[in-house]
């Protein structure tokens, strides 16, 4: 009778009584499918790898720097180390700080880095991915992020437009050579979507000229973005650029355009295939009036 009375009383009070041991509940999962504990763990691990990279930068230890990043701008570790050594002098930013981390899943975390321009003290922020590599180590992915100062502009040209009174390259000095194979043909070997001039160069004025050819296999116009950039420790800093749409075959009339840049030391010409599906290839020279 006691048991019946207790059950009636519990029901009246709105309390559900369970017999046996208490049942454990599963941890609540967040929108990324991970628990709060897992999210915190991955963010702490990923953030630590970025801290290790920043600490290596401060010590100018290129050997240690390469352990904590996956940099898509370079074809080999040797090239990467050589360029990192130069970046200590040419990178326009300093005072690198982590301001936010955000977990996407158990192998991908995004980090927001605060950068300060050395010359103007302007603060900029970039969001970069961190991935868990094959060796289970978290690595910062570099190569896609770009920054640019407020006064940097882009020029847009079409193959249907002829340059007005183009400067003869005979009156200019060649400062860099470039070539690119940026194909995206389905089923074929996929070349990278971007590449750089093999050598760096200095720009002493406010304009550079590019002369060369760009084409694709089916004789169709392609969009190619040419940018003067400084490869930095976290981003490519853009100093000026030209977006060119057109078909300029190697055996035909080459393009010959100038575009505005800010004076800079240790720059590269960055070439990006911006056509959605069409591949492109070409070559040319960068010139400046000197």
PDB file of C-alpha atoms in Angstrom, residues 98-235:
ATOM      1  CA  UNK A  98      45.852  35.227 -32.624  1.00  0.00           C
ATOM      2  CA  UNK A  99      42.477  36.867 -31.950  1.00  0.00           C
ATOM      3  CA  UNK A 100      40.029  34.014 -32.610  1.00  0.00           C
ATOM      4  CA  UNK A 101      39.781  30.303 -33.372  1.00  0.00           C
ATOM      5  CA  UNK A 102      36.755  28.435 -34.677  1.00  0.00           C
ATOM      6  CA  UNK A 103      36.431  24.648 -35.057  1.00  0.00           C
ATOM      7  CA  UNK A 104      34.777  23.320 -38.233  1.00  0.00           C
ATOM      8  CA  UNK A 105      35.291  19.607 -37.536  1.00  0.00           C
ATOM      9  CA  UNK A 106      37.850  17.235 -36.036  1.00  0.00           C
ATOM     10  CA  UNK A 107      40.416  18.012 -38.767  1.00  0.00           C
ATOM     11  CA  UNK A 108      39.709  21.647 -39.644  1.00  0.00           C
ATOM     12  CA  UNK A 109      39.962  24.781 -37.517  1.00  0.00           C
ATOM     13  CA  UNK A 110      39.964  28.404 -38.684  1.00  0.00           C
ATOM     14  CA  UNK A 111      42.147  30.985 -36.984  1.00  0.00           C
ATOM     15  CA  UNK A 112      41.983  34.786 -37.242  1.00  0.00           C
ATOM     16  CA  UNK A 113      45.368  36.515 -37.132  1.00  0.00           C
ATOM     17  CA  UNK A 114      45.832  40.218 -36.444  1.00  0.00           C
ATOM     18  CA  UNK A 115      48.652  41.871 -38.425  1.00  0.00           C
ATOM     19  CA  UNK A 116      50.100  45.383 -38.199  1.00  0.00           C
ATOM     20  CA  UNK A 117      51.662  47.195 -41.162  1.00  0.00           C
ATOM     21  CA  UNK A 118      55.200  48.263 -40.387  1.00  0.00           C
ATOM     22  CA  UNK A 119      54.957  51.601 -42.212  1.00  0.00           C
ATOM     23  CA  UNK A 120      51.463  52.892 -41.375  1.00  0.00           C
ATOM     24  CA  UNK A 121      50.717  50.865 -38.198  1.00  0.00           C
ATOM     25  CA  UNK A 122      47.401  49.921 -39.866  1.00  0.00           C
ATOM     26  CA  UNK A 123      45.785  46.861 -38.277  1.00  0.00           C
ATOM     27  CA  UNK A 124      44.440  44.101 -40.547  1.00  0.00           C
ATOM     28  CA  UNK A 125      42.943  40.703 -39.821  1.00  0.00           C
ATOM     29  CA  UNK A 126      43.044  37.543 -41.921  1.00  0.00           C
ATOM     30  CA  UNK A 127      41.257  34.242 -41.412  1.00  0.00           C
ATOM     31  CA  UNK A 128      43.341  31.176 -42.219  1.00  0.00           C
ATOM     32  CA  UNK A 129      42.657  27.431 -42.113  1.00  0.00           C
ATOM     33  CA  UNK A 130      44.500  24.994 -39.853  1.00  0.00           C
ATOM     34  CA  UNK A 131      44.319  21.337 -40.824  1.00  0.00           C
ATOM     35  CA  UNK A 132      45.260  18.112 -39.093  1.00  0.00           C
ATOM     36  CA  UNK A 133      47.895  16.721 -41.456  1.00  0.00           C
ATOM     37  CA  UNK A 134      48.605  13.072 -42.248  1.00  0.00           C
ATOM     38  CA  UNK A 135      51.035  12.892 -39.322  1.00  0.00           C
ATOM     39  CA  UNK A 136      48.210  14.046 -36.981  1.00  0.00           C
ATOM     40  CA  UNK A 137      49.947  17.377 -36.430  1.00  0.00           C
ATOM     41  CA  UNK A 138      47.957  20.597 -36.799  1.00  0.00           C
ATOM     42  CA  UNK A 139      49.391  22.857 -39.520  1.00  0.00           C
ATOM     43  CA  UNK A 140      48.531  26.375 -40.628  1.00  0.00           C
ATOM     44  CA  UNK A 141      47.677  26.504 -44.353  1.00  0.00           C
ATOM     45  CA  UNK A 142      49.251  29.430 -46.214  1.00  0.00           C
ATOM     46  CA  UNK A 143      49.000  30.502 -49.850  1.00  0.00           C
ATOM     47  CA  UNK A 144      45.444  31.726 -50.455  1.00  0.00           C
ATOM     48  CA  UNK A 145      45.147  34.757 -48.179  1.00  0.00           C
ATOM     49  CA  UNK A 146      45.773  38.216 -49.629  1.00  0.00           C
ATOM     50  CA  UNK A 147      46.010  41.678 -48.102  1.00  0.00           C
ATOM     51  CA  UNK A 148      46.289  45.057 -49.760  1.00  0.00           C
ATOM     52  CA  UNK A 149      46.723  48.632 -48.613  1.00  0.00           C
ATOM     53  CA  UNK A 150      43.801  51.025 -49.015  1.00  0.00           C
ATOM     54  CA  UNK A 151      45.362  52.882 -51.944  1.00  0.00           C
ATOM     55  CA  UNK A 152      45.973  49.771 -54.070  1.00  0.00           C
ATOM     56  CA  UNK A 153      43.893  49.612 -57.262  1.00  0.00           C
ATOM     57  CA  UNK A 154      43.186  47.073 -60.025  1.00  0.00           C
ATOM     58  CA  UNK A 155      43.079  47.641 -63.777  1.00  0.00           C
ATOM     59  CA  UNK A 156      40.638  45.622 -65.916  1.00  0.00           C
ATOM     60  CA  UNK A 157      41.292  45.065 -69.637  1.00  0.00           C
ATOM     61  CA  UNK A 158      39.586  43.092 -72.392  1.00  0.00           C
ATOM     62  CA  UNK A 159      41.140  41.599 -75.507  1.00  0.00           C
ATOM     63  CA  UNK A 160      38.727  43.716 -77.523  1.00  0.00           C
ATOM     64  CA  UNK A 161      40.376  46.857 -76.178  1.00  0.00           C
ATOM     65  CA  UNK A 162      43.638  47.972 -77.664  1.00  0.00           C
ATOM     66  CA  UNK A 163      46.073  49.694 -75.336  1.00  0.00           C
ATOM     67  CA  UNK A 164      46.209  53.413 -76.061  1.00  0.00           C
ATOM     68  CA  UNK A 165      49.691  54.319 -77.250  1.00  0.00           C
ATOM     69  CA  UNK A 166      51.438  51.416 -75.489  1.00  0.00           C
ATOM     70  CA  UNK A 167      55.010  52.174 -74.500  1.00  0.00           C
ATOM     71  CA  UNK A 168      57.517  50.331 -76.644  1.00  0.00           C
ATOM     72  CA  UNK A 169      59.254  47.733 -74.530  1.00  0.00           C
ATOM     73  CA  UNK A 170      62.499  48.792 -76.182  1.00  0.00           C
ATOM     74  CA  UNK A 171      62.341  51.909 -74.022  1.00  0.00           C
ATOM     75  CA  UNK A 172      61.780  49.837 -70.875  1.00  0.00           C
ATOM     76  CA  UNK A 173      63.907  47.599 -68.674  1.00  0.00           C
ATOM     77  CA  UNK A 174      62.893  43.958 -68.228  1.00  0.00           C
ATOM     78  CA  UNK A 175      62.788  43.144 -64.510  1.00  0.00           C
ATOM     79  CA  UNK A 176      61.214  39.655 -64.475  1.00  0.00           C
ATOM     80  CA  UNK A 177      60.175  36.734 -66.674  1.00  0.00           C
ATOM     81  CA  UNK A 178      57.113  34.593 -66.042  1.00  0.00           C
ATOM     82  CA  UNK A 179      55.352  31.570 -67.517  1.00  0.00           C
ATOM     83  CA  UNK A 180      52.311  29.627 -66.433  1.00  0.00           C
ATOM     84  CA  UNK A 181      50.341  26.433 -67.048  1.00  0.00           C
ATOM     85  CA  UNK A 182      47.072  26.794 -65.167  1.00  0.00           C
ATOM     86  CA  UNK A 183      44.808  24.115 -66.627  1.00  0.00           C
ATOM     87  CA  UNK A 184      41.523  22.913 -65.164  1.00  0.00           C
ATOM     88  CA  UNK A 185      40.523  20.369 -67.813  1.00  0.00           C
ATOM     89  CA  UNK A 186      38.377  17.526 -66.325  1.00  0.00           C
ATOM     90  CA  UNK A 187      40.160  14.195 -66.337  1.00  0.00           C
ATOM     91  CA  UNK A 188      43.560  15.723 -67.063  1.00  0.00           C
ATOM     92  CA  UNK A 189      46.377  16.445 -64.669  1.00  0.00           C
ATOM     93  CA  UNK A 190      45.240  19.462 -62.656  1.00  0.00           C
ATOM     94  CA  UNK A 191      47.854  22.190 -62.572  1.00  0.00           C
ATOM     95  CA  UNK A 192      47.715  24.728 -59.743  1.00  0.00           C
ATOM     96  CA  UNK A 193      45.353  27.683 -60.105  1.00  0.00           C
ATOM     97  CA  UNK A 194      48.158  30.170 -59.465  1.00  0.00           C
ATOM     98  CA  UNK A 195      51.895  30.573 -59.925  1.00  0.00           C
ATOM     99  CA  UNK A 196      54.614  33.209 -59.535  1.00  0.00           C
ATOM    100  CA  UNK A 197      57.498  34.660 -61.483  1.00  0.00           C
ATOM    101  CA  UNK A 198      60.594  32.622 -60.771  1.00  0.00           C
ATOM    102  CA  UNK A 199      62.602  35.630 -59.600  1.00  0.00           C
ATOM    103  CA  UNK A 200      61.756  38.609 -57.416  1.00  0.00           C
ATOM    104  CA  UNK A 201      62.159  42.231 -58.485  1.00  0.00           C
ATOM    105  CA  UNK A 202      62.009  45.790 -57.171  1.00  0.00           C
ATOM    106  CA  UNK A 203      59.563  48.434 -58.423  1.00  0.00           C
ATOM    107  CA  UNK A 204      60.930  51.969 -58.117  1.00  0.00           C
ATOM    108  CA  UNK A 205      58.139  53.868 -59.887  1.00  0.00           C
ATOM    109  CA  UNK A 206      54.335  53.670 -59.943  1.00  0.00           C
ATOM    110  CA  UNK A 207      53.774  51.618 -63.098  1.00  0.00           C
ATOM    111  CA  UNK A 208      54.890  48.312 -64.525  1.00  0.00           C
ATOM    112  CA  UNK A 209      54.236  46.920 -68.005  1.00  0.00           C
ATOM    113  CA  UNK A 210      53.555  43.293 -68.855  1.00  0.00           C
ATOM    114  CA  UNK A 211      53.962  41.975 -72.380  1.00  0.00           C
ATOM    115  CA  UNK A 212      53.282  38.391 -73.330  1.00  0.00           C
ATOM    116  CA  UNK A 213      50.763  35.815 -74.472  1.00  0.00           C
ATOM    117  CA  UNK A 214      47.861  34.045 -72.756  1.00  0.00           C
ATOM    118  CA  UNK A 215      45.696  31.394 -74.344  1.00  0.00           C
ATOM    119  CA  UNK A 216      43.910  28.101 -73.921  1.00  0.00           C
ATOM    120  CA  UNK A 217      43.660  25.021 -76.123  1.00  0.00           C
ATOM    121  CA  UNK A 218      40.318  25.860 -77.751  1.00  0.00           C
ATOM    122  CA  UNK A 219      41.184  29.413 -78.826  1.00  0.00           C
ATOM    123  CA  UNK A 220      38.702  30.951 -76.394  1.00  0.00           C
ATOM    124  CA  UNK A 221      39.254  34.067 -74.274  1.00  0.00           C
ATOM    125  CA  UNK A 222      40.411  33.430 -70.709  1.00  0.00           C
ATOM    126  CA  UNK A 223      40.478  35.563 -67.578  1.00  0.00           C
ATOM    127  CA  UNK A 224      43.937  35.843 -66.043  1.00  0.00           C
ATOM    128  CA  UNK A 225      44.797  38.009 -63.043  1.00  0.00           C
ATOM    129  CA  UNK A 226      48.318  39.474 -62.912  1.00  0.00           C
ATOM    130  CA  UNK A 227      49.346  40.936 -59.549  1.00  0.00           C
ATOM    131  CA  UNK A 228      52.525  42.436 -58.161  1.00  0.00           C
ATOM    132  CA  UNK A 229      52.735  40.942 -54.660  1.00  0.00           C
ATOM    133  CA  UNK A 230      55.107  40.590 -51.759  1.00  0.00           C
ATOM    134  CA  UNK A 231      55.077  37.058 -50.376  1.00  0.00           C
ATOM    135  CA  UNK A 232      54.637  37.445 -46.629  1.00  0.00           C
ATOM    136  CA  UNK A 233      54.794  35.198 -43.615  1.00  0.00           C
ATOM    137  CA  UNK A 234      50.977  34.966 -43.517  1.00  0.00           C
ATOM    138  CA  UNK A 235      49.650  36.554 -46.737  1.00  0.00           C
TER     139      UNK A 235
END
